[in-house]
mmCIF file of C-alpha atoms and ligand atoms in Angstrom:
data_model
loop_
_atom_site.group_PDB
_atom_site.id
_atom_site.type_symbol
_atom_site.label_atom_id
_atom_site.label_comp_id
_atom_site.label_asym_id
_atom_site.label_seq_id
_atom_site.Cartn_x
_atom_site.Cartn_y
_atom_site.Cartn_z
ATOM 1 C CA UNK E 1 2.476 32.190 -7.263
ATOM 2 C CA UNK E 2 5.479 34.268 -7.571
ATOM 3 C CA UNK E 3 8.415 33.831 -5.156
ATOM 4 C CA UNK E 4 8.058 37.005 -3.813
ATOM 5 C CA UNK E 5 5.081 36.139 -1.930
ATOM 6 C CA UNK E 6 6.991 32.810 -0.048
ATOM 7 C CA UNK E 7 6.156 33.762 3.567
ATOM 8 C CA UNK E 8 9.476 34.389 6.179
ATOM 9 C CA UNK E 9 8.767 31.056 7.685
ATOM 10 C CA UNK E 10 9.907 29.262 4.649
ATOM 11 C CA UNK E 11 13.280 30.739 5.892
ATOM 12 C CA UNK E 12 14.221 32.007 2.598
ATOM 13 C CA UNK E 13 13.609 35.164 0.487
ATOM 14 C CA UNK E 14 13.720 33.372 -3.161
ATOM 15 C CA UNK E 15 15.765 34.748 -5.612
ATOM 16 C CA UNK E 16 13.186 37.746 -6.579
ATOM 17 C CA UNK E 17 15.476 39.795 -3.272
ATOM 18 C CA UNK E 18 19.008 40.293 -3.582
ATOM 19 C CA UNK E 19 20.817 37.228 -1.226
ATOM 20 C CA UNK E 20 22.883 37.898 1.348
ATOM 21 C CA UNK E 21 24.795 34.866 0.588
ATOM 22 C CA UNK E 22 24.665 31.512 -0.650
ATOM 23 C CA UNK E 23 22.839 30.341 2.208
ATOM 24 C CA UNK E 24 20.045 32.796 1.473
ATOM 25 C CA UNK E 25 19.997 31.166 -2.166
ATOM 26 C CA UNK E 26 19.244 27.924 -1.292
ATOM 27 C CA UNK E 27 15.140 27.101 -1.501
ATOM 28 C CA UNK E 28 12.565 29.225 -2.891
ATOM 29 C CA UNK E 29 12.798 27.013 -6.057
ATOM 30 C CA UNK E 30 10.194 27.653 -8.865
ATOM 31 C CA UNK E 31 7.350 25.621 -8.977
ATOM 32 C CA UNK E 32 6.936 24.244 -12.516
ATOM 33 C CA UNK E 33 3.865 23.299 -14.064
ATOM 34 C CA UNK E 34 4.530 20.266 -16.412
ATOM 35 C CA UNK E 35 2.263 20.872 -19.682
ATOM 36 C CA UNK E 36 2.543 17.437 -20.998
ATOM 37 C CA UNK E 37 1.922 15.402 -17.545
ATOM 38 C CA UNK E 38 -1.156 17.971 -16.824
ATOM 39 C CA UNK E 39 -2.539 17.732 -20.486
ATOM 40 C CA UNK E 40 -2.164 13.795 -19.792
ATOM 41 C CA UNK E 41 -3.931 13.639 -17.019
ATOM 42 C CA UNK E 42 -6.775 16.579 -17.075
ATOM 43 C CA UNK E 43 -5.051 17.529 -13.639
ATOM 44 C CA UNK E 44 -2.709 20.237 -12.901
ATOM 45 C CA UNK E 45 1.174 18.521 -12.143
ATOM 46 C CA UNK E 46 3.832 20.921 -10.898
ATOM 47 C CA UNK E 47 7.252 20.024 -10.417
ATOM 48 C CA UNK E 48 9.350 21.929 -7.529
ATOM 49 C CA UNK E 49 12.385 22.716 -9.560
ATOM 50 C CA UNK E 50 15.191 21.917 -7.139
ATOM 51 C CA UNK E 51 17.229 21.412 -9.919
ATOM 52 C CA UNK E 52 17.958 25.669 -9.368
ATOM 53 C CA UNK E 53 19.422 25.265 -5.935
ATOM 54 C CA UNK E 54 22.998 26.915 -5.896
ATOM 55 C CA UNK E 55 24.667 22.998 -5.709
ATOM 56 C CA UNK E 56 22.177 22.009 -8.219
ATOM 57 C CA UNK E 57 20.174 19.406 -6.234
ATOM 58 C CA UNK E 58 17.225 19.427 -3.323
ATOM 59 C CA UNK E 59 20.015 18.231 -0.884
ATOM 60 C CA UNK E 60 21.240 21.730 -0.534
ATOM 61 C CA UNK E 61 18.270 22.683 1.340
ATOM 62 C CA UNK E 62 19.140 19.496 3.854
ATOM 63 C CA UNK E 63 22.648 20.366 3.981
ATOM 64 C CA UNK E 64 21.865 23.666 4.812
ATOM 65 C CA UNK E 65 19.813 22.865 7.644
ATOM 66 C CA UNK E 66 21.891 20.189 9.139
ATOM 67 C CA UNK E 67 25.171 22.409 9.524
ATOM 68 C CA UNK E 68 22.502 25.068 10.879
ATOM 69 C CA UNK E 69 21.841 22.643 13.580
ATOM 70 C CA UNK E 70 25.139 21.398 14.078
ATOM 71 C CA UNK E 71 26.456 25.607 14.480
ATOM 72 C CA UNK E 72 22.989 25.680 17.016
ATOM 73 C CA UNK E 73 24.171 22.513 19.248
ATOM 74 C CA UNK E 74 27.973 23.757 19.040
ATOM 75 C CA UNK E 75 29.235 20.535 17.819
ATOM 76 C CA UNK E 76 30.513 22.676 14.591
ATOM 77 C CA UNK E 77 32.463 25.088 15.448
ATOM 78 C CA UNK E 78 34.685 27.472 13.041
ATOM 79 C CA UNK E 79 37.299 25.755 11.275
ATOM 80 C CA UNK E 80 35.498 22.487 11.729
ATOM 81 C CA UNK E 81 35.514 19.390 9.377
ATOM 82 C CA UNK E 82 32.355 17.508 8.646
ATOM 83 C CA UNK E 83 32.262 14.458 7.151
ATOM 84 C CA UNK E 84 29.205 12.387 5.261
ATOM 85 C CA UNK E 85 28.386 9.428 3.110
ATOM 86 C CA UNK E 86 26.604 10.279 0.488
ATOM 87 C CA UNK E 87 25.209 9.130 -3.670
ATOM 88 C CA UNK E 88 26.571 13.160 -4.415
ATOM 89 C CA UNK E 89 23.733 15.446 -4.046
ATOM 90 C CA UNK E 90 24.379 15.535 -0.476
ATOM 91 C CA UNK E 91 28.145 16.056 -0.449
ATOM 92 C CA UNK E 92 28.131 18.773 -3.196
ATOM 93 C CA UNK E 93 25.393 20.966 -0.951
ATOM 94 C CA UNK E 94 27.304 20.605 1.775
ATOM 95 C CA UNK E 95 31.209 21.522 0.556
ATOM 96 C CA UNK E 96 29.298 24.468 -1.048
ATOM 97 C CA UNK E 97 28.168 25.615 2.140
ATOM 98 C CA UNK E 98 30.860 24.503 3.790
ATOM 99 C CA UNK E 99 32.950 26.613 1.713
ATOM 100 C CA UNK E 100 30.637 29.502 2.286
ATOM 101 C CA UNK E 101 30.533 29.184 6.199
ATOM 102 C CA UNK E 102 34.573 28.145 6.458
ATOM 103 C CA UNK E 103 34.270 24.402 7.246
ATOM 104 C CA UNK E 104 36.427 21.513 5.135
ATOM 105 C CA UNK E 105 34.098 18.568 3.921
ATOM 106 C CA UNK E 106 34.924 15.161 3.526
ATOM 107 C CA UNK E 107 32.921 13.237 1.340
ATOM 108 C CA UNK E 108 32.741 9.250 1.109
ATOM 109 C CA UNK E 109 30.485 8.027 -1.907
ATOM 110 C CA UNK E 110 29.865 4.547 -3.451
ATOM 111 C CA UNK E 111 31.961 4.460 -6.816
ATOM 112 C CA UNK E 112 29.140 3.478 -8.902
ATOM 113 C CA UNK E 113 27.586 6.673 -8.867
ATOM 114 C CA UNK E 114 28.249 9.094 -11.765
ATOM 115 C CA UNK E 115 31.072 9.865 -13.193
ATOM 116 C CA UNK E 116 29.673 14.110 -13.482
ATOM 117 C CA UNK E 117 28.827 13.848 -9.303
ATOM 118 C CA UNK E 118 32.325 12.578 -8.810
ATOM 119 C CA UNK E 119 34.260 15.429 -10.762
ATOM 120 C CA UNK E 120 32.465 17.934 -9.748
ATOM 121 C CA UNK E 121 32.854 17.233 -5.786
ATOM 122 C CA UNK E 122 36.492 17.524 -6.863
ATOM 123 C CA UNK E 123 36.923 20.657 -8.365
ATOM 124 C CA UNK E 124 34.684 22.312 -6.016
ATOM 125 C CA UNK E 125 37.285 20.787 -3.438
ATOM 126 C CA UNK E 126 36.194 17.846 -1.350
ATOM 127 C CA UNK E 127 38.195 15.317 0.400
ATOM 128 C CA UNK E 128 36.864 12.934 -1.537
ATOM 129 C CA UNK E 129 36.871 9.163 -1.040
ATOM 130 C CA UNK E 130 35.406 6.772 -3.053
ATOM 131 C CA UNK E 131 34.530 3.163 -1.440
ATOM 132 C CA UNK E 132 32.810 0.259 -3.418
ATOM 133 C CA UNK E 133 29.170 0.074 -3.367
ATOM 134 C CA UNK E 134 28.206 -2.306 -0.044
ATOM 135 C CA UNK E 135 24.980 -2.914 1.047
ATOM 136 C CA UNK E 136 23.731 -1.269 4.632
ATOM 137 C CA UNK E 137 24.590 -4.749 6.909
ATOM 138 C CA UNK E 138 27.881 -4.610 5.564
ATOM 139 C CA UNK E 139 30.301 -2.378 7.452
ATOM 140 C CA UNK E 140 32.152 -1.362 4.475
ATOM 141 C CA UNK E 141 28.979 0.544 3.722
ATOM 142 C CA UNK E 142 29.465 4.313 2.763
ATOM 143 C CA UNK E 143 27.536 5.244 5.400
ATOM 144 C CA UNK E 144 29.336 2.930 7.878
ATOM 145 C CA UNK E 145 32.428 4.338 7.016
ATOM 146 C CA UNK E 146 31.506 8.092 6.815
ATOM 147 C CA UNK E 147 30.671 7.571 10.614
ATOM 148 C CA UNK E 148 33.822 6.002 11.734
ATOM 149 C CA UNK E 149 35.815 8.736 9.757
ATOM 150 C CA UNK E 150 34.029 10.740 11.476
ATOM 151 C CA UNK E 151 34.677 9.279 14.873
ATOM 152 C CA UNK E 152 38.006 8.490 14.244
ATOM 153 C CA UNK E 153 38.413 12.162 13.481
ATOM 154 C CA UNK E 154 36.529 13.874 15.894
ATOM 155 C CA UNK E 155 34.670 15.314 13.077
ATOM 156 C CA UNK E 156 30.679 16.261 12.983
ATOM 157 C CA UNK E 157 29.081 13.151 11.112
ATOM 158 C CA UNK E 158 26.080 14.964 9.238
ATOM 159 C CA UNK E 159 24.328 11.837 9.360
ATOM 160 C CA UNK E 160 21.593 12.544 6.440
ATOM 161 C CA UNK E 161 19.289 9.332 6.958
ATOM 162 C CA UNK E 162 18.599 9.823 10.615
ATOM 163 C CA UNK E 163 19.484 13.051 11.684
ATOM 164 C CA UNK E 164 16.067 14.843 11.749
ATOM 165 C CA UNK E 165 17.191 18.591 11.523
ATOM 166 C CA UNK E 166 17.445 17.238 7.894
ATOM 167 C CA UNK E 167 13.477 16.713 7.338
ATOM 168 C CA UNK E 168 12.976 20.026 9.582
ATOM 169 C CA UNK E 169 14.583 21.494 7.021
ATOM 170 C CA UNK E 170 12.050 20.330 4.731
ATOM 171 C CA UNK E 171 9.537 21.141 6.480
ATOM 172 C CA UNK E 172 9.857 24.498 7.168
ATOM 173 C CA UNK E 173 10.881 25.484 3.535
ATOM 174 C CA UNK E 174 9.867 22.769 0.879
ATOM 175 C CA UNK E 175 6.444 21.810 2.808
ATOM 176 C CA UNK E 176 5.823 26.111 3.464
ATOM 177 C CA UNK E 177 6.622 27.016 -0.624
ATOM 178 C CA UNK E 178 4.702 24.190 -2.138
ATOM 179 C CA UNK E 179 1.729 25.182 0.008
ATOM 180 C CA UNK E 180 2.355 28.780 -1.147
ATOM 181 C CA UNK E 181 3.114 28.713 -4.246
ATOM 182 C CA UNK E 182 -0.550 26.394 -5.019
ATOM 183 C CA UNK E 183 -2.281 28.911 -2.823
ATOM 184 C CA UNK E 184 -3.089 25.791 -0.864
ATOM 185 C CA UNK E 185 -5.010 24.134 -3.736
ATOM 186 C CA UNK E 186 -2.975 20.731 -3.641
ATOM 187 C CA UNK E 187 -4.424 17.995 -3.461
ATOM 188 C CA UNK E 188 -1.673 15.062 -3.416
ATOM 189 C CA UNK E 189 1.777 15.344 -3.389
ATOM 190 C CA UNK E 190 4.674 12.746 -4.788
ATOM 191 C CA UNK E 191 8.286 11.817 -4.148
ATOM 192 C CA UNK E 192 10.741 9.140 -3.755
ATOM 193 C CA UNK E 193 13.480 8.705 -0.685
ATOM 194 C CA UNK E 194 16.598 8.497 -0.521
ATOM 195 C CA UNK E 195 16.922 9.536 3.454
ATOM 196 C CA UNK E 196 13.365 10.443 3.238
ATOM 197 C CA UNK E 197 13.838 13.873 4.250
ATOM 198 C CA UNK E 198 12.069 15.305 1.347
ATOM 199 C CA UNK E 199 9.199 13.254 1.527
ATOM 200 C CA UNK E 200 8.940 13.276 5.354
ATOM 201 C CA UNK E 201 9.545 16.888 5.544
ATOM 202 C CA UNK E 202 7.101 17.565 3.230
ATOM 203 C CA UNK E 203 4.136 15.580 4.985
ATOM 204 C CA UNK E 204 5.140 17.151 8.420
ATOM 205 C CA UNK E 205 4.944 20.706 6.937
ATOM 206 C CA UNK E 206 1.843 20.193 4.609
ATOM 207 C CA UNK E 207 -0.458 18.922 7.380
ATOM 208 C CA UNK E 208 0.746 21.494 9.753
ATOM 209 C CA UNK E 209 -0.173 24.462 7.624
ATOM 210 C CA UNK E 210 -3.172 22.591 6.154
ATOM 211 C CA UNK E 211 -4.398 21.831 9.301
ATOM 212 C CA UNK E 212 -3.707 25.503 10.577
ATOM 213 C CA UNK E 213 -5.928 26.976 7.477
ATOM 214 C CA UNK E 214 -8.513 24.473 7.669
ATOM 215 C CA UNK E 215 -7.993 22.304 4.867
ATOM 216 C CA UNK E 216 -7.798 19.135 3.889
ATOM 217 C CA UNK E 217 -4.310 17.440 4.431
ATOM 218 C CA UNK E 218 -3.359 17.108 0.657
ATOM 219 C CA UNK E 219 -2.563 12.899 -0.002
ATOM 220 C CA UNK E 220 1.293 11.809 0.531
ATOM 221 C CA UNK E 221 2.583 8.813 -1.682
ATOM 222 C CA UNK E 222 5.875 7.687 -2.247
ATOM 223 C CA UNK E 223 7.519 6.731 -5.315
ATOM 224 C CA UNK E 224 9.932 3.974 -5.184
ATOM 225 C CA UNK E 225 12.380 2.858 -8.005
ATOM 226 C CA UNK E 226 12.654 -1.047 -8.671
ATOM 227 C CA UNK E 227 15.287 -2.606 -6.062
ATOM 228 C CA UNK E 228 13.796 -0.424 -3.217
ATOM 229 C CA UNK E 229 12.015 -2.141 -0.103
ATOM 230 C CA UNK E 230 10.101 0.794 0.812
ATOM 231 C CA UNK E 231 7.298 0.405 -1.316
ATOM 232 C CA UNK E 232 6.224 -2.987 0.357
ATOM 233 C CA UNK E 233 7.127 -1.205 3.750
ATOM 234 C CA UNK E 234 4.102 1.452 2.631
ATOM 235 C CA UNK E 235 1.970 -1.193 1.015
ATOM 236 C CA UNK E 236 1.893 -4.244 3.850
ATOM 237 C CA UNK E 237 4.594 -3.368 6.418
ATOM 238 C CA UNK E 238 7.449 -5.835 5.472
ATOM 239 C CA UNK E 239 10.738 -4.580 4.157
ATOM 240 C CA UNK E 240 11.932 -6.799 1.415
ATOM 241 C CA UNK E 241 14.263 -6.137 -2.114
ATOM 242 C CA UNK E 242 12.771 -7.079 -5.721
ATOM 243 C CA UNK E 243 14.655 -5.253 -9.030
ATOM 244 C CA UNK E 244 16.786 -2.789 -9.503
ATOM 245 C CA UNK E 245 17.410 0.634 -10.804
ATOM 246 C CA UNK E 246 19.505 2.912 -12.637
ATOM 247 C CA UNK E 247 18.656 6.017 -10.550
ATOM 248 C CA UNK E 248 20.656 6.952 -8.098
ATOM 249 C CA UNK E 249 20.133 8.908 -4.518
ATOM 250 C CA UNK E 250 17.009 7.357 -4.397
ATOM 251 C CA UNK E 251 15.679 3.300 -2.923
ATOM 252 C CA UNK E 252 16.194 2.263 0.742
ATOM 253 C CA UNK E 253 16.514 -1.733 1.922
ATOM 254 C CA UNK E 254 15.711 0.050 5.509
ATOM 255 C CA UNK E 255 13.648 2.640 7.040
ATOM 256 C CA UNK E 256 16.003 5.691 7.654
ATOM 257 C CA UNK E 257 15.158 7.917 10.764
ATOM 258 C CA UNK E 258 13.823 10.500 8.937
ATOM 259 C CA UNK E 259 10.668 8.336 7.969
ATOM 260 C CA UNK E 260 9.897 6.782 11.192
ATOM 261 C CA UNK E 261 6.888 7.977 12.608
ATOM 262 C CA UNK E 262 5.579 9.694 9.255
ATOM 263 C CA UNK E 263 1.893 8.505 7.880
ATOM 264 C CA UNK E 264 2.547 8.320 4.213
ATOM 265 C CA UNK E 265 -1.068 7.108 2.353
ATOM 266 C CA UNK E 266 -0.037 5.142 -0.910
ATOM 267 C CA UNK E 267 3.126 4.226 -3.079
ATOM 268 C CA UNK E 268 3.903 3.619 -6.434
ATOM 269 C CA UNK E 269 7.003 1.648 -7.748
ATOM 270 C CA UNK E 270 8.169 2.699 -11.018
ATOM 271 C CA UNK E 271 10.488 0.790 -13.449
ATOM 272 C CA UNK E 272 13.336 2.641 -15.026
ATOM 273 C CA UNK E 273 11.744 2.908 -18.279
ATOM 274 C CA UNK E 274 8.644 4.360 -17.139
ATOM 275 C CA UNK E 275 10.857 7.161 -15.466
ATOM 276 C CA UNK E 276 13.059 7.588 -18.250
ATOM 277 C CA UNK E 277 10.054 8.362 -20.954
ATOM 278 C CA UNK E 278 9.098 11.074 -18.503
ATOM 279 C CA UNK E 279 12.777 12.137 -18.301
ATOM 280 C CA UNK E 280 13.133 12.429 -22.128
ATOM 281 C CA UNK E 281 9.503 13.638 -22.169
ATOM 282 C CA UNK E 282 10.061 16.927 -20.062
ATOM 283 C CA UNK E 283 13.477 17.246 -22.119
ATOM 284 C CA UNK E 284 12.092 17.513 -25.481
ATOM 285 C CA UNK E 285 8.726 18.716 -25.294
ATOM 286 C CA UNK E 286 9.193 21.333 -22.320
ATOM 287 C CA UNK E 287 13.313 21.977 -21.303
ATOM 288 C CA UNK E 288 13.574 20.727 -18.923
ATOM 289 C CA UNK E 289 16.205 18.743 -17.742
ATOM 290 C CA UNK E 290 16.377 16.547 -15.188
ATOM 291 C CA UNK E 291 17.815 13.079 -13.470
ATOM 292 C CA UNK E 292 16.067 9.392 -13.162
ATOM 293 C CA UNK E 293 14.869 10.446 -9.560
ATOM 294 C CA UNK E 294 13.113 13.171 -10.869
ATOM 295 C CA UNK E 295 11.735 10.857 -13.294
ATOM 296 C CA UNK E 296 10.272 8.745 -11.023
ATOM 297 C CA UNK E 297 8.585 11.728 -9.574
ATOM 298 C CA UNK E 298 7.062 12.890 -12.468
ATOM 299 C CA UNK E 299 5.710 9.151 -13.361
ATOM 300 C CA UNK E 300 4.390 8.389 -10.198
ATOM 301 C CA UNK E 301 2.273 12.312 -10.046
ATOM 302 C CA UNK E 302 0.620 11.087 -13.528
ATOM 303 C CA UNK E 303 -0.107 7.715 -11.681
ATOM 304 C CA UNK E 304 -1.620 9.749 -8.763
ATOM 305 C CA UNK E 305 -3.100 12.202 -10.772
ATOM 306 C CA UNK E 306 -4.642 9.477 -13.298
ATOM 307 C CA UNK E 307 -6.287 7.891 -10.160
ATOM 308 C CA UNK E 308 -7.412 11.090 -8.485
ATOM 309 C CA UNK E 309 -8.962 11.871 -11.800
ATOM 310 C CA UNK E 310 -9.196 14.828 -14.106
ATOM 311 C CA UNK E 311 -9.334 18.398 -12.017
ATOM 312 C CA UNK E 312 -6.940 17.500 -9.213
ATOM 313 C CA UNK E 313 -3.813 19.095 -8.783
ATOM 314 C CA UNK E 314 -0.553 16.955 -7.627
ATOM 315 C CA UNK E 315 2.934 18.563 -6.761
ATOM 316 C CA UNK E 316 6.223 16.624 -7.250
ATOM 317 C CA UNK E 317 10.338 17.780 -7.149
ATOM 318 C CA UNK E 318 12.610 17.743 -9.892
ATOM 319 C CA UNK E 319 15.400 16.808 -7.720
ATOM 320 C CA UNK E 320 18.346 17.327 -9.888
ATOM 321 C CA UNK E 321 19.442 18.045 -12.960
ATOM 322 C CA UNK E 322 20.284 16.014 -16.169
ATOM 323 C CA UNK E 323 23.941 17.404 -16.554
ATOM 324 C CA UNK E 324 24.611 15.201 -13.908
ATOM 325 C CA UNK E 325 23.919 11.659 -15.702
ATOM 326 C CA UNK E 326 25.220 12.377 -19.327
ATOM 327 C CA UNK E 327 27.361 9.280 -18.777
ATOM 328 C CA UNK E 328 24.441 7.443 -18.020
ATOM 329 C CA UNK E 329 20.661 8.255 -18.856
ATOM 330 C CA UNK E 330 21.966 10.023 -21.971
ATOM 331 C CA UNK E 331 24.917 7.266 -22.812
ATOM 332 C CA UNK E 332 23.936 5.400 -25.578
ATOM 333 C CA UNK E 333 25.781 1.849 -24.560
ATOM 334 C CA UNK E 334 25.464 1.862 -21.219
ATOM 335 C CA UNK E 335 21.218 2.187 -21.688
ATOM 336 C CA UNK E 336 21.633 -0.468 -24.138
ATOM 337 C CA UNK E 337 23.253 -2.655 -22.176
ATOM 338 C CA UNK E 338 20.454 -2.552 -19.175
ATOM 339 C CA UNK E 339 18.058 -2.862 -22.003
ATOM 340 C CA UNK E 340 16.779 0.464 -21.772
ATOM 341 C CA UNK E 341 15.091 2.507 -24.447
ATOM 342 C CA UNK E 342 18.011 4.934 -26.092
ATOM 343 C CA UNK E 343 16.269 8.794 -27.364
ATOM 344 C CA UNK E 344 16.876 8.579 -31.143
ATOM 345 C CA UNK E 345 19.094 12.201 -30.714
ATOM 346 C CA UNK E 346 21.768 10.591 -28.635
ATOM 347 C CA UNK E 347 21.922 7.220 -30.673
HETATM 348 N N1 LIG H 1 17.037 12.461 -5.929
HETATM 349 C C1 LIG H 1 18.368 12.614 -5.933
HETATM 350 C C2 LIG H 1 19.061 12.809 -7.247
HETATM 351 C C3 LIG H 1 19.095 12.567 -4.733
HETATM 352 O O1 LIG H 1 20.437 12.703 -4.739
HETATM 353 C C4 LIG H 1 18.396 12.362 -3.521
HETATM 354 C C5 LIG H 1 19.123 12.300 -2.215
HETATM 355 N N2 LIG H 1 19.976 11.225 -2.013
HETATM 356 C C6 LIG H 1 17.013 12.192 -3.562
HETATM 357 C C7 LIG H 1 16.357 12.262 -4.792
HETATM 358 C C8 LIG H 1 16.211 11.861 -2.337
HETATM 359 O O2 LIG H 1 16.079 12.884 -1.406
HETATM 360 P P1 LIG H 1 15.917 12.563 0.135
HETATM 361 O O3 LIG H 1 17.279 12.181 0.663
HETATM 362 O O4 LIG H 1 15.426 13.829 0.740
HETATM 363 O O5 LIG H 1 14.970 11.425 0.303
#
């Protein structure tokens, strides 16, 4: 369905209408169908290219919303600073729109996430500052220190994981297009969390409007990279970590706000290779491009789709783009050296 027809509620005109601003850009993504996971499969897999968001990621759409609700509640006001921990996605959406709307952005990320995320929150002019990856009980945690910076500061702490304006956000727009743009012929849909605001979002908004036309709430399964404790938390209620990954924005050892309270029916945990073959896959034999998270997607909609069986359709997001990981997913050495396959064009 064409983006034209994505109804007011979803907040945002698409790009078919001349924007405003950059604001108005952000959502009304294209829904993709993937040829090669729908041939696979006998289904029909689309993949909600997020990717085409003005700051290149589906965090725009959350970073959008949250300094909407922060503006609403007056605890941003103009000239205002907000600060955020963040794997990129998150701090690139929101200096954009900070830049947009007047407000500075500091940004505190682990420094083991790429190398393209990093220089490109610089020259688009964040305070940057880089900490060493921690893990959450820790209080050198990126998180933990985003939200003393921020109270140190007296600076608005956007919060991502359990500030909920950022599944509204979702919910309203990703949840209202996807339902649109299938003419409300979905039947499952698949992603994995980082905050959980895309997948939580999503649900919220899906069985609201299915509900409101009648139809049957379409299936809601997360995907989960290796090193993650949310799939267990799905599958028996127990949060515990196995693994690892080389994806990045994606894989919780906790359940963030934005998931509490949200009835997800199944997940699938997908190794890194898995979700790079579907990463190359899309790359070569369709163009598009894309990062590990939005290969773990794509995997875990064939694994839903292969179970559902031939005739179903399953929706998934690309969540950002591949430019973002050539140091990574398309270096040579370093997939080597996590004993990864390498695509025979880069080696
Ligand atoms: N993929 C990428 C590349 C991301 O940066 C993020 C956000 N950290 C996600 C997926 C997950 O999105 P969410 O925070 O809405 O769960």
């Amino acid at each position: 369905m064409a983006r034209s027809t994505i109804p007011p509620t979803s907040g945002v005109p698409g790009w078919q209408s001349a924007s405003p601003d950059l604001d108005a850009a952000i959502g009304g993504t294209p829904l993709l169908r993937l040829r090669q996971a729908s041939a696979l499969t006998g289904c029909t897999i689309y993949g909600k290219a997020e990717f085409m968001n003005p700051g290149g990621s589906v965090k725009d759409r959350a970073a959008a919303a949250i300094v909407d609700a922060a503006e609403r509640d007056g605890s941003l006001r103009p000239g205002g600073t907000i600060v955020e921990g963040t794997a990129g996605n998150t701090g690139i959406g929101l200096t954009l729109v900070g830049n947009a709307r007047g407000y500075r952005c500091v940004i505190v990320m682990p420094d083991t996430q790429s190398r393209e995320k990093i220089e490109f929150l610089r020259t688009i002019g964040a305070d940057l500052r880089l900490v060493p990856a921690r893990p959450f009980k820790d209080p050198g945690n990126y998180v933990h220190v985003s939200r003393r910076l921020a109270q140190e500061t007296g600076a608005v702490w956007a919060n991502q994981f359990d500030n909920l304006a950022n599944r509204e956000g979702h919910r309203a727009t990703t949840a209202a297009e996807l339902w649109q743009q299938t003419g409300g012929m979905l039947d499952a849909f698949t992603c994995a969390c980082g905050t959980g605001g895309t997948l939580a979002g999503v649900a919220l908004g899906l069985r609201d409007v299915a509900t409101t036309a009648g139809r049957p709430v379409p299936e809601i399964v997360l995907a989960d990279p290796e090193g993650s404790a949310l799939y267990g938390w799905v599958k028996t209620g127990t949060l515990s970590v196995e693994g690892s990954s080389i994806t990045e924005g994606i894989g919780q050892s906790r359940v963030p706000g934005n998931l509490q309270g949200i009835h997800i029916d199944d997940a699938e945990r997908v190794p890194d290779a898995e979700a790079l073959e579907q990463v190359f896959a899309l790359l070569t034999g369709e163009g598009i491009s894309v990062g590990g998270s939005a290969g773990i997607n794509v995997a875990a909609a064939i694994r839903v789709a292969r179970r559902l069986g031939p005739g179903h359709t399953v929706a998934t997001i690309l969540c950002d783009g591949g430019a973002r990981y050539g140091s990574k997913l398309f270096n040579p050495e370093f997939l080597r050296g996590k004993g990864l396959p390498v695509p025979p064009w880069i080696d």
